mmCIF file of C-alpha atoms in Angstrom:
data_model
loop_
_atom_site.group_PDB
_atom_site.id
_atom_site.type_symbol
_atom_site.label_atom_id
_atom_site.label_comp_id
_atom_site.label_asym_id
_atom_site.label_seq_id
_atom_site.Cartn_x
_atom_site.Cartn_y
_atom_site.Cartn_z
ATOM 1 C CA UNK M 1 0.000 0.000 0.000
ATOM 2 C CA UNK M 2 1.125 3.663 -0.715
ATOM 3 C CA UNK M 3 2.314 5.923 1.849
ATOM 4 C CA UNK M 4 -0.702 8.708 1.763
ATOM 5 C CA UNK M 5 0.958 12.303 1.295
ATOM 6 C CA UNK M 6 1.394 14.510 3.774
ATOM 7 C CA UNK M 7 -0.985 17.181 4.037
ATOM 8 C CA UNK M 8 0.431 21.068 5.493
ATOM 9 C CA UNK M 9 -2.161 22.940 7.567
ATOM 10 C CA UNK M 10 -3.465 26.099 5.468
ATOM 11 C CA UNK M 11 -1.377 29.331 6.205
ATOM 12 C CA UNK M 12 -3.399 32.044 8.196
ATOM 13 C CA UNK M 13 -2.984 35.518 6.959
ATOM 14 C CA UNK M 14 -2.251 37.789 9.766
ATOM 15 C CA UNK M 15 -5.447 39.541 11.240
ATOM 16 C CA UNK M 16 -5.309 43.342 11.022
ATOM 17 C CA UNK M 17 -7.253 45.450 13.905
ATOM 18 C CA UNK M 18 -9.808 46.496 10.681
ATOM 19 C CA UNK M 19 -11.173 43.080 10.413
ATOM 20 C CA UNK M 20 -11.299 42.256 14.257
ATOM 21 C CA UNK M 21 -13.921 45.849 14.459
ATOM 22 C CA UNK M 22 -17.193 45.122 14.729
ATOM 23 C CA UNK M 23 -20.365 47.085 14.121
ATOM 24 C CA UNK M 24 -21.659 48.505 17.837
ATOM 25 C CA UNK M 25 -25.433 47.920 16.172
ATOM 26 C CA UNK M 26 -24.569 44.312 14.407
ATOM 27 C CA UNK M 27 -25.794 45.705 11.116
ATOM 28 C CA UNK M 28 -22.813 45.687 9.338
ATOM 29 C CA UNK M 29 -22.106 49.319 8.039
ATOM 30 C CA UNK M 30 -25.878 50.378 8.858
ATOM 31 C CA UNK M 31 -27.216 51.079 5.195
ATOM 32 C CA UNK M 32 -30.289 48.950 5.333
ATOM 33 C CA UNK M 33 -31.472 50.723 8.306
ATOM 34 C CA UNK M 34 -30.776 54.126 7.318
ATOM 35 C CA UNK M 35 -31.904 53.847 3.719
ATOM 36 C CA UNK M 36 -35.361 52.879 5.445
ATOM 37 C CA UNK M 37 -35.320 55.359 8.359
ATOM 38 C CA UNK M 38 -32.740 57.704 8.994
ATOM 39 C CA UNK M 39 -33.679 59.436 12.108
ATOM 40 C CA UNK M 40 -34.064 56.441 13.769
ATOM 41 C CA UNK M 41 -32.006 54.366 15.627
ATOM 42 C CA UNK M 42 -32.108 51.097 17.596
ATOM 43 C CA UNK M 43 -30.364 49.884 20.800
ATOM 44 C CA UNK M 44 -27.868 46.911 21.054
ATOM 45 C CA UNK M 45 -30.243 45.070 22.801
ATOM 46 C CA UNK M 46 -33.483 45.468 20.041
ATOM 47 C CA UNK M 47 -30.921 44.429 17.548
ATOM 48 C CA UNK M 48 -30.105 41.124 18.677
ATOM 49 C CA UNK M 49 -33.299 40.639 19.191
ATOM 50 C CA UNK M 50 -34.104 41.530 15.383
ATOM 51 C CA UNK M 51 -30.737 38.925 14.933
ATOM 52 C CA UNK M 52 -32.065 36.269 16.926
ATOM 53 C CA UNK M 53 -35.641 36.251 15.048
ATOM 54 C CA UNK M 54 -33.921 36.754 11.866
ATOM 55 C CA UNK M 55 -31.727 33.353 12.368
ATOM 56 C CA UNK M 56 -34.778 31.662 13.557
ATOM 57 C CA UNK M 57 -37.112 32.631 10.243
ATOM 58 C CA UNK M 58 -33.930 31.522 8.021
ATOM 59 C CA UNK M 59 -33.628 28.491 10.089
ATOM 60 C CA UNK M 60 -37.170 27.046 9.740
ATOM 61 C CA UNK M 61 -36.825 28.469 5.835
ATOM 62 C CA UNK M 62 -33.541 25.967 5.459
ATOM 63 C CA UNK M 63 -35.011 22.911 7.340
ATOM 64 C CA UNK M 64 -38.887 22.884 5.225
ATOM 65 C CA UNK M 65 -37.032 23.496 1.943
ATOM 66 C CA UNK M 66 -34.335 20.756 2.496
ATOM 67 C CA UNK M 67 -37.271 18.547 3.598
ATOM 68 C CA UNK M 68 -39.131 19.244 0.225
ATOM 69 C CA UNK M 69 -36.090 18.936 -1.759
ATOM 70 C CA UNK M 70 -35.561 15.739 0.002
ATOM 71 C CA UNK M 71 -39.410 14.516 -0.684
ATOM 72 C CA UNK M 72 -38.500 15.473 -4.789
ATOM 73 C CA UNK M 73 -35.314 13.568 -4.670
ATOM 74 C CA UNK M 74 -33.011 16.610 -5.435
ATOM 75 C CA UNK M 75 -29.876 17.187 -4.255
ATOM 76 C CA UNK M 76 -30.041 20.775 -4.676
ATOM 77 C CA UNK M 77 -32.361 23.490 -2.784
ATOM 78 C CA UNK M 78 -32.711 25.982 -5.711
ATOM 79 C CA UNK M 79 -35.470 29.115 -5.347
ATOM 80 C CA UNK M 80 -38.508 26.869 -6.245
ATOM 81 C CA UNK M 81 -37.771 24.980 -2.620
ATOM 82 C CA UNK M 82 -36.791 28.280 -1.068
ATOM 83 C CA UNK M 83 -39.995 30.524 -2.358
ATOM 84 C CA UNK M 84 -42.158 27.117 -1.279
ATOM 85 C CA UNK M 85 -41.101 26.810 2.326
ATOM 86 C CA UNK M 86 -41.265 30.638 2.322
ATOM 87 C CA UNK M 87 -45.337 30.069 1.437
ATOM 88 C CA UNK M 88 -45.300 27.316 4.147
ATOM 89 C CA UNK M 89 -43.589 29.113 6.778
ATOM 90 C CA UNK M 90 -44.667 32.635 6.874
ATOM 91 C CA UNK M 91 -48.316 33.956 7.128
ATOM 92 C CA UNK M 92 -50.166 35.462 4.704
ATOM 93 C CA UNK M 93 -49.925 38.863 2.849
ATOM 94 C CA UNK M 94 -45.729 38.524 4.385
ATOM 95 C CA UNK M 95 -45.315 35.612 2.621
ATOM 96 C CA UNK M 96 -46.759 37.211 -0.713
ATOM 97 C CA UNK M 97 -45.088 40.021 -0.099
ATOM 98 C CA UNK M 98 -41.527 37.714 0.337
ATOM 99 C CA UNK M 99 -42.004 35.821 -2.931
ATOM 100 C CA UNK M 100 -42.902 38.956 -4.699
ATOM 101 C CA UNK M 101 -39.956 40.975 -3.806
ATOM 102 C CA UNK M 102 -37.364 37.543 -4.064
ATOM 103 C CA UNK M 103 -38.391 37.099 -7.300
ATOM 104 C CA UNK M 104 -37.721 40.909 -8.304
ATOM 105 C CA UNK M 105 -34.220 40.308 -6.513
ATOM 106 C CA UNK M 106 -33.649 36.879 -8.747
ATOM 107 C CA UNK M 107 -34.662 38.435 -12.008
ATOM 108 C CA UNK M 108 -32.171 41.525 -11.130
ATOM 109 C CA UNK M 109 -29.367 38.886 -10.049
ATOM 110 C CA UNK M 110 -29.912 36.483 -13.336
ATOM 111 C CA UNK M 111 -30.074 39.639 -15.741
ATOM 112 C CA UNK M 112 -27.168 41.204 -14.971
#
């Protein structure tokens, strides 16, 4: 049998102090918030709450859109899975208003 070849561990680049900052609000450089309302702001706190229910929504999105990619025998989750589980997961008039606006944002991203 072969001797297998010796692997080396991946070389770290060093860190520099401008990618160990991190946003005080958790919003990354704070343009969704702003372009939506500018005079306001929110507190540490409200934001990881916002964080927290975000994660859990794109959670329950992943796990019902693997599970109907899994029931069609497809290895892949493509949009038709996501924009399913998003009609299965969210209410309503939110979920119509989700598929209407990821489909706007997936004909932008696939024309240009």
């Amino acid at each position: 049998m072969a001797p297998k070849a010796e692997k080396k561990p991946a070389e770290k680049k060093p860190s520099t102090a401008a990618e160990k900052k991190t946003s005080k609000d958790g919003a990354g450089d704070g343009k969704r918030k702003k372009k939506v309302h500018p005079d306001i702001g929110i507190s540490s706190k409200a934001m990881g709450i916002m964080n927290s229910f975000i994660n859990d929504i794109f959670e329950k999105l992943v796990v019902e859109s693997s599970r109907l990619a899994r029931y069609n025998k497809k290895p892949t989750i493509t949009s038709r899975e996501i924009q399913t589980a998003v009609r299965l997961v969210l209410p309503g008039e939110l979920a119509k208003h989700a598929v209407s606006e990821s489909t706007k944002a997936v004909t932008k991203f696939t024309s240009s």
